[in-house]
Short mmCIF file of C-alpha atoms in Angstrom, two decimals:
data_model
loop_
_atom_site.label_atom_id
_atom_site.label_comp_id
_atom_site.label_asym_id
_atom_site.label_seq_id
_atom_site.Cartn_x
_atom_site.Cartn_y
_atom_site.Cartn_z
CA MET A 1 2.16 169.12 170.59
CA LEU A 2 3.50 165.56 170.35
CA ARG A 3 6.06 164.32 172.85
CA LYS A 4 9.56 163.79 171.46
CA SER A 5 9.42 160.04 172.02
CA ILE A 6 6.20 159.85 169.97
CA GLU A 7 7.65 162.01 167.19
CA VAL A 8 10.70 159.76 166.97
CA LEU A 9 8.48 156.68 166.72
CA LEU A 10 6.30 158.21 164.00
CA ASP A 11 9.36 159.39 162.07
CA GLU A 12 10.73 155.85 162.21
CA MET A 13 7.45 154.46 160.90
CA ASP A 14 7.39 157.15 158.19
CA GLY A 15 10.84 156.07 157.01
CA LYS A 16 9.89 152.42 156.76
CA LEU A 17 6.64 153.13 154.90
CA SER A 18 8.46 155.50 152.55
CA GLY A 19 11.04 152.81 151.83
CA TYR A 20 8.46 150.21 150.86
CA ALA A 21 6.56 152.71 148.70
CA ALA A 22 9.77 153.71 146.90
CA MET A 23 10.74 150.07 146.35
CA LEU A 24 7.35 149.28 144.83
CA ASN A 25 7.63 152.24 142.47
CA TYR A 26 11.13 151.11 141.47
CA ARG A 27 9.89 147.59 140.77
CA TYR A 28 7.06 148.96 138.67
CA MET A 29 9.50 151.06 136.64
CA ASN A 30 11.40 147.85 135.91
CA LEU A 31 8.23 146.30 134.46
CA CYS A 32 9.03 148.08 131.24
CA VAL A 33 6.11 149.11 129.07
CA GLU A 34 7.75 152.38 128.14
CA ALA A 35 11.52 152.87 128.30
CA GLU A 36 12.08 153.84 131.93
CA PRO A 37 15.62 155.13 132.66
CA ALA A 38 15.43 153.49 136.09
CA ALA A 39 15.35 150.11 134.35
CA LEU A 40 19.01 150.60 133.41
CA VAL A 41 20.10 150.90 137.05
CA PRO A 42 20.29 147.15 137.88
CA ILE A 43 22.22 146.27 134.70
CA THR A 44 25.80 145.14 135.34
CA VAL A 45 28.39 144.21 132.74
CA THR A 46 31.11 141.59 133.23
CA ASP A 47 34.10 141.78 130.87
CA ILE A 48 36.29 138.94 129.61
CA GLU A 49 38.55 139.23 132.68
CA GLY A 50 35.63 138.97 135.10
CA ASN A 51 35.57 142.64 136.07
CA VAL A 52 32.05 143.85 136.89
CA TYR A 53 30.80 147.33 135.98
CA ASN A 54 27.56 149.24 136.21
CA ILE A 55 26.34 149.91 132.69
CA GLU A 56 26.94 153.66 132.96
CA GLU A 57 30.65 152.95 133.51
CA VAL A 58 31.05 151.27 130.14
CA ALA A 59 28.35 152.83 127.96
CA ASP A 60 26.41 156.01 127.32
CA CYS A 61 22.65 155.86 127.05
CA MET A 62 20.10 157.84 125.11
CA GLN A 63 16.39 157.57 124.54
CA PRO A 64 15.37 158.04 120.88
CA ASN A 65 11.67 157.60 121.75
CA GLN A 66 9.49 156.58 124.66
CA PHE A 67 9.76 152.87 123.83
CA ALA A 68 13.50 152.44 123.26
CA PHE A 69 17.00 152.93 124.62
CA GLU A 70 20.08 153.37 122.50
CA ILE A 71 23.18 152.10 124.29
CA VAL A 72 26.59 153.28 123.05
CA PRO A 73 29.63 151.28 124.23
CA ARG A 74 32.55 153.51 125.14
CA ARG A 75 34.82 150.78 123.78
CA MET A 76 33.54 148.55 120.98
CA PRO A 77 35.07 145.31 122.38
CA MET A 78 32.67 145.70 125.31
CA LEU A 79 29.59 145.52 123.06
CA PRO A 80 28.83 141.76 123.44
CA PHE A 81 29.38 141.93 127.19
CA ILE A 82 26.98 144.87 127.44
CA GLN A 83 24.43 142.92 125.42
CA LYS A 84 24.81 139.97 127.80
CA GLY A 85 24.36 142.21 130.85
CA ILE A 86 21.22 143.76 129.38
CA ALA A 87 19.78 140.33 128.54
CA GLU A 88 20.42 139.04 132.06
CA SER A 89 18.63 141.98 133.71
CA HIS A 90 15.94 142.48 131.07
CA PRO A 91 15.51 139.42 128.84
CA GLU A 92 12.33 141.00 127.50
CA PHE A 93 14.22 143.85 125.78
CA LYS A 94 14.53 143.35 122.01
CA GLN A 95 18.18 144.02 121.17
CA GLU A 96 19.53 145.02 117.77
CA VAL A 97 23.00 146.24 116.81
CA ILE A 98 22.67 149.28 114.58
CA ILE A 99 24.76 151.93 112.88
CA PRO A 100 22.95 155.12 113.86
CA LYS A 101 21.63 157.69 111.43
CA ASP A 102 22.25 161.41 111.75
CA GLU A 103 19.11 162.47 113.58
CA ASP A 104 18.02 164.28 116.69
CA ARG A 105 18.02 162.24 119.87
CA PHE A 106 17.48 162.84 123.55
CA PHE A 107 20.85 162.14 125.20
CA MET A 108 20.58 160.71 128.70
CA SER A 109 24.33 160.86 129.30
CA GLY A 110 27.71 161.07 127.62
CA THR A 111 29.45 163.16 125.00
CA VAL A 112 31.06 160.62 122.64
CA ASP A 113 30.85 160.72 118.84
CA TYR A 114 27.58 158.84 118.43
CA ASP A 115 27.72 158.58 114.65
CA SER A 116 31.07 156.77 114.49
CA GLU A 117 30.32 153.49 116.26
CA ARG A 118 27.81 150.67 116.50
CA HIS A 119 25.00 151.08 119.01
CA ILE A 120 22.68 148.65 120.77
CA LEU A 121 19.02 149.49 120.22
CA CYS A 122 16.84 148.10 123.01
CA THR A 123 13.14 148.17 122.18
CA MET A 124 10.41 147.49 124.71
CA PRO A 125 8.23 144.50 123.76
CA GLU A 126 4.67 145.10 122.65
CA VAL A 127 1.98 144.44 125.23
CA ASP A 128 0.24 141.57 123.46
CA ASP A 129 -2.33 139.37 125.21
CA GLU A 130 0.29 137.12 126.81
CA ARG A 131 2.44 139.98 128.08
CA TYR A 132 -0.65 141.87 129.23
CA LYS A 133 -1.65 138.94 131.41
CA LEU A 134 1.88 138.59 132.82
CA LEU A 135 2.23 142.30 133.56
CA THR A 136 -1.16 142.71 135.23
CA GLU A 137 -0.59 139.64 137.40
CA THR A 138 2.86 140.90 138.39
CA VAL A 139 1.55 144.38 139.22
CA LYS A 140 -1.05 142.86 141.53
CA ALA A 141 1.45 140.47 143.15
CA LEU A 142 3.94 143.27 143.86
CA TYR A 143 1.18 145.47 145.28
CA ASP A 144 -0.10 142.69 147.54
CA GLU A 145 3.44 141.95 148.72
CA CYS A 146 4.00 145.61 149.54
CA MET A 147 0.73 145.91 151.45
CA VAL A 148 1.61 142.85 153.54
CA GLU A 149 4.69 144.76 154.71
CA VAL A 150 2.60 147.89 155.34
CA ASP A 151 0.24 145.84 157.52
CA LYS A 152 3.20 144.44 159.45
CA ILE A 153 4.46 147.96 160.08
CA LYS A 154 1.00 149.07 161.15
CA THR A 155 0.69 146.21 163.66
CA LYS A 156 4.19 146.73 165.05
CA TYR A 157 3.99 150.48 165.46
CA THR A 158 0.43 150.50 166.73
CA GLN A 159 1.59 148.37 169.65
CA MET A 160 4.72 150.48 170.19
CA LEU A 161 2.66 153.66 170.07
CA ALA A 162 0.17 152.25 172.57
CA ASP A 163 3.02 151.36 174.93
CA ARG A 164 4.49 154.85 174.77
CA SER A 165 1.10 156.55 175.02
CA LYS A 166 -0.34 154.70 178.02
CA ASP A 167 0.85 157.32 180.51
CA LEU A 168 -0.08 160.29 178.31
CA PRO A 169 -3.21 162.42 178.77
CA GLU A 170 -6.10 161.20 176.62
CA ASP A 171 -5.91 164.12 174.19
CA GLU A 172 -2.20 163.56 173.54
CA ALA A 173 -2.72 159.83 173.05
CA ASP A 174 -5.53 160.56 170.59
CA GLU A 175 -3.32 163.01 168.71
CA ALA A 176 -0.62 160.37 168.40
CA LYS A 177 -3.13 157.88 166.97
CA THR A 178 -4.41 160.49 164.53
CA GLU A 179 -0.91 161.23 163.25
CA GLN A 180 -0.25 157.53 162.82
CA GLU A 181 -3.45 157.11 160.82
CA LYS A 182 -2.49 160.05 158.61
CA LEU A 183 0.81 158.39 157.79
CA LEU A 184 -0.81 155.04 157.07
CA ASN A 185 -3.46 156.64 154.86
CA LEU A 186 -0.87 158.73 153.02
CA TYR A 187 1.34 155.80 152.10
CA SER A 188 -1.55 153.45 151.40
CA GLU A 189 -2.87 156.01 148.92
CA THR A 190 0.59 156.57 147.43
CA ILE A 191 1.12 152.84 146.94
CA LYS A 192 -2.34 152.48 145.41
CA ASN A 193 -1.60 155.36 143.01
CA TYR A 194 1.62 153.66 141.89
CA ARG A 195 -0.38 150.51 141.18
CA ASP A 196 -3.17 152.36 139.38
CA ASN A 197 -0.76 154.35 137.23
CA LYS A 198 1.10 151.22 136.18
CA GLU A 199 -2.13 149.41 135.39
CA LYS A 200 -3.23 152.38 133.28
CA GLU A 201 0.09 152.38 131.40
CA ILE A 202 -0.25 148.66 130.69
CA GLU A 203 -3.89 149.01 129.65
CA GLU A 204 -3.10 151.81 127.21
CA ALA A 205 -0.21 149.87 125.66
CA HIS A 206 -2.38 146.76 125.32
CA ASN A 207 -5.16 148.77 123.67
CA THR A 208 -2.60 150.14 121.21
CA TRP A 209 -1.51 146.61 120.38
CA LEU A 210 -5.14 145.50 119.93
CA ALA A 211 -5.80 148.42 117.60
CA ASP A 212 -2.70 147.59 115.55
CA GLU A 213 -3.73 143.95 115.33
CA ALA A 214 -7.21 144.93 114.19
CA GLU A 215 -5.73 147.18 111.53
CA LYS A 216 -3.45 144.39 110.31
CA HIS A 217 -6.40 142.00 110.15
CA LEU A 218 -8.48 144.53 108.23
CA LYS A 219 -5.63 145.08 105.77
CA GLN A 220 -5.27 141.33 105.22
CA MET A 221 -9.01 141.00 104.56
CA ARG A 222 -8.88 143.81 102.01
CA GLU A 223 -5.93 142.21 100.27
CA LYS A 224 -7.73 138.86 100.05
CA ARG A 225 -10.74 140.57 98.48
CA GLY A 226 -8.43 142.08 95.89
#
């Protein structure tokens, strides 16, 4: 049974590690390969009078497929300001103003008449060779940055744990160390899984692009041959 002071220390370390893991996952979701709803969270919209809104305050969002968002302004005069806000947060999104067709969609929020107004279609860019390189480098950089913070937490709390454990019986001190190692291993593995999953997502999207390019090239060759 751990002493209360040790439990408090480990809980504090748990919270900090959890925070960094969650932040990394959030950053990865904003490296959009597929259309991640979390990528809409940082988007803010500034109107002509300088008022600033979160995007969900001025538009409803739906996801017609896994690679696109459809953004529906609640008031049409806000449309260009919404487009500007999207571009500032996600310049990589391909934006197109459309008049929607009558078809089934997955609604993320809202209950307005979606067939009566213009929408903004945001499509995720293809993962071509250039974007593949950028995404993989960014994934690694964010992972390395996160692990630097994990190492700082490990160093700090290892010393704090040693200070609080120096007067404990050996078995209790060993138990405290074991619990600390469990936490470090848990979050290190969680962070690694976030990285691996994002790398897999990028790899699959890049392979799809390569296959499409190969098909286009083959079609062009056939057309040249007549």
